[in-house]
PDB file of C-alpha atoms in Angstrom:
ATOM      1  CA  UNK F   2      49.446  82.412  -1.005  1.00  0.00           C
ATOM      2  CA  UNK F   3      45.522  81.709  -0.831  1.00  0.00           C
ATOM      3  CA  UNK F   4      44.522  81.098   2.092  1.00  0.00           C
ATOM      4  CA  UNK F   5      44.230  77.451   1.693  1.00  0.00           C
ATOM      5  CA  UNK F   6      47.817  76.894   1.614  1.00  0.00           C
ATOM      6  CA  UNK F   7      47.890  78.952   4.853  1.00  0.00           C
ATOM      7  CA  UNK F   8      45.577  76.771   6.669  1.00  0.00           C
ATOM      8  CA  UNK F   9      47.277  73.455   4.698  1.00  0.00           C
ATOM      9  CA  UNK F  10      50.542  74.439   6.220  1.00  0.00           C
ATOM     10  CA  UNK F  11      49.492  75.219   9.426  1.00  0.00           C
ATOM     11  CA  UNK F  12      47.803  71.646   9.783  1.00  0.00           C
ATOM     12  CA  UNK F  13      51.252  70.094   8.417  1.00  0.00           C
ATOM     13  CA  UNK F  14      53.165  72.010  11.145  1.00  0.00           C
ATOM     14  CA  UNK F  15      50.861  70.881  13.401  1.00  0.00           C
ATOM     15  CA  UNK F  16      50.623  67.345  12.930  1.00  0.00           C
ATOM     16  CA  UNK F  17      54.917  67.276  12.500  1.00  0.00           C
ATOM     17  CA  UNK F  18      55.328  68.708  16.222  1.00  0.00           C
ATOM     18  CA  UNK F  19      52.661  66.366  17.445  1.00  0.00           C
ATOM     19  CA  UNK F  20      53.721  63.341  15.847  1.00  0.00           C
ATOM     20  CA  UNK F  21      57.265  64.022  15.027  1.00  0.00           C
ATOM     21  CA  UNK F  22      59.186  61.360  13.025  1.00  0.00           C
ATOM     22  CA  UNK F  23      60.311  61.579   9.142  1.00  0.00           C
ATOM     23  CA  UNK F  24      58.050  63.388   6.840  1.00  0.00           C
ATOM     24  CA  UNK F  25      58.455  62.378   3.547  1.00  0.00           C
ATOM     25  CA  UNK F  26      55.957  63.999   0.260  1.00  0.00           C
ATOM     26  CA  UNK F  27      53.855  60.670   0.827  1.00  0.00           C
ATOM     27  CA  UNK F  28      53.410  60.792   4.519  1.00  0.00           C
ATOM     28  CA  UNK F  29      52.153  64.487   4.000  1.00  0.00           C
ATOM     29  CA  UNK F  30      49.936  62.925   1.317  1.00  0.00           C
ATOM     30  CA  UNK F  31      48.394  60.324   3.405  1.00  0.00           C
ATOM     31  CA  UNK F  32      48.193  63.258   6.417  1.00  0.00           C
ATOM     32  CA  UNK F  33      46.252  65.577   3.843  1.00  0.00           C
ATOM     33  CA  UNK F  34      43.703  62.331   2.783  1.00  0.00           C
ATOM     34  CA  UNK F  35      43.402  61.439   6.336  1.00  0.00           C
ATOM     35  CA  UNK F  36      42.155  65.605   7.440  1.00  0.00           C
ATOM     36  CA  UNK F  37      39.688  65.694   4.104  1.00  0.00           C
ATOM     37  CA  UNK F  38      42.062  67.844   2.080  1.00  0.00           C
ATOM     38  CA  UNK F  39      41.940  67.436  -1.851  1.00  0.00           C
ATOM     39  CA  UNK F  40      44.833  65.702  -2.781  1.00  0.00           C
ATOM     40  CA  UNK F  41      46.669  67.084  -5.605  1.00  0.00           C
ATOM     41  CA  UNK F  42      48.230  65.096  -8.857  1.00  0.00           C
ATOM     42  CA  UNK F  43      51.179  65.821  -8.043  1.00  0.00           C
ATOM     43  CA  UNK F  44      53.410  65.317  -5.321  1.00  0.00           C
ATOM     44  CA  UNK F  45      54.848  68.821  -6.170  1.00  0.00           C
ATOM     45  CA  UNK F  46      52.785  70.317  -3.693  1.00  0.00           C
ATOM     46  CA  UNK F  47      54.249  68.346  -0.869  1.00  0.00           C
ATOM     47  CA  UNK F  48      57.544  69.414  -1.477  1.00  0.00           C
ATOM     48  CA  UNK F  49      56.555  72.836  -1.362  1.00  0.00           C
ATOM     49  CA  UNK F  50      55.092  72.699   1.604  1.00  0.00           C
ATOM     50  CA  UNK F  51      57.995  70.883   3.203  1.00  0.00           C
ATOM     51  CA  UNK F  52      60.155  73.045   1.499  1.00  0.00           C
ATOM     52  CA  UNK F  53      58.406  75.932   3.156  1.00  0.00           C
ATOM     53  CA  UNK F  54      58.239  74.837   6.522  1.00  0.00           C
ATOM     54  CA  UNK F  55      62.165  74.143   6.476  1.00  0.00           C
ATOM     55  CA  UNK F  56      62.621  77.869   5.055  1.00  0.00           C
ATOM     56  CA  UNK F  57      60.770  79.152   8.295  1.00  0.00           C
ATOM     57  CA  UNK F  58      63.219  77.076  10.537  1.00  0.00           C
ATOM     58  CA  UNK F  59      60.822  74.427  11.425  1.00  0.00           C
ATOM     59  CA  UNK F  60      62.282  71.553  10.212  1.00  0.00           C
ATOM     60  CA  UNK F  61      65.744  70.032   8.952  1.00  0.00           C
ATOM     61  CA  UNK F  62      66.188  68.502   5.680  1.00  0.00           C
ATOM     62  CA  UNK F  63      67.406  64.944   5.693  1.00  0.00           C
ATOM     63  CA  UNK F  64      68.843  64.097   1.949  1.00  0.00           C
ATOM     64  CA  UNK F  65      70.461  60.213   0.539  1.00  0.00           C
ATOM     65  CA  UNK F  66      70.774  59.087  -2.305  1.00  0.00           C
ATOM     66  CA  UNK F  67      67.186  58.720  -3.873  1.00  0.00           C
ATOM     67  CA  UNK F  68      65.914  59.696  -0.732  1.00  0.00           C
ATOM     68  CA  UNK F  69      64.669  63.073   0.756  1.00  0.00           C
ATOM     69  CA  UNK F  70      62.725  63.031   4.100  1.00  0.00           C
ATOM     70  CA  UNK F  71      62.010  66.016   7.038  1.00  0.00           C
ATOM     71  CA  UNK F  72      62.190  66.136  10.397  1.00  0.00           C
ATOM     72  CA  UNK F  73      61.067  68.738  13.324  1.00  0.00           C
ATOM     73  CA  UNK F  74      63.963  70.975  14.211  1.00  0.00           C
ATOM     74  CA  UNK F  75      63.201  70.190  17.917  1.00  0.00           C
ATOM     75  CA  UNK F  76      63.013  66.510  18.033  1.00  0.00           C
ATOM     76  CA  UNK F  77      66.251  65.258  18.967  1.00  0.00           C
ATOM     77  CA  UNK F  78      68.020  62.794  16.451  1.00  0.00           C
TER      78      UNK F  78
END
């Protein structure tokens, strides 16, 4: 990991305990435009980083069908 995606991260979990709510690859999209970070062709990326954050405990995977979304472990649901 470069540290880019360190720093990437570390604004995502960031801005998901501050604003809490669903987090879905296009609302990490629009969060990455909005701080000046390139945004990347793919929306791979976004799930990785998601996917990441859940694998450190920090958030709970939501899945239905055709839909995937994230949420903070601490915000109560």
């Amino acid at each position: 990991m470069n540290p880019t995606d360190h720093d990437r991260r570390q604004a995502l979990a960031a801005a998901i305990r501050r604003q809490g709510g669903e987090w879905t690859k296009r609302r990490v999209l629009r969060l990455w435009n909005a701080a000046g970070y390139p945004i990347p062709r793919s929306t791979h990326t976004a799930r990785r980083d998601l996917s990441v954050l859940q694998r450190r405990g920090l958030l709970l995977c939501h899945e239905t069908p055709g839909r995937r979304f994230y949420t903070c472990k601490d915000d109560a649901r």
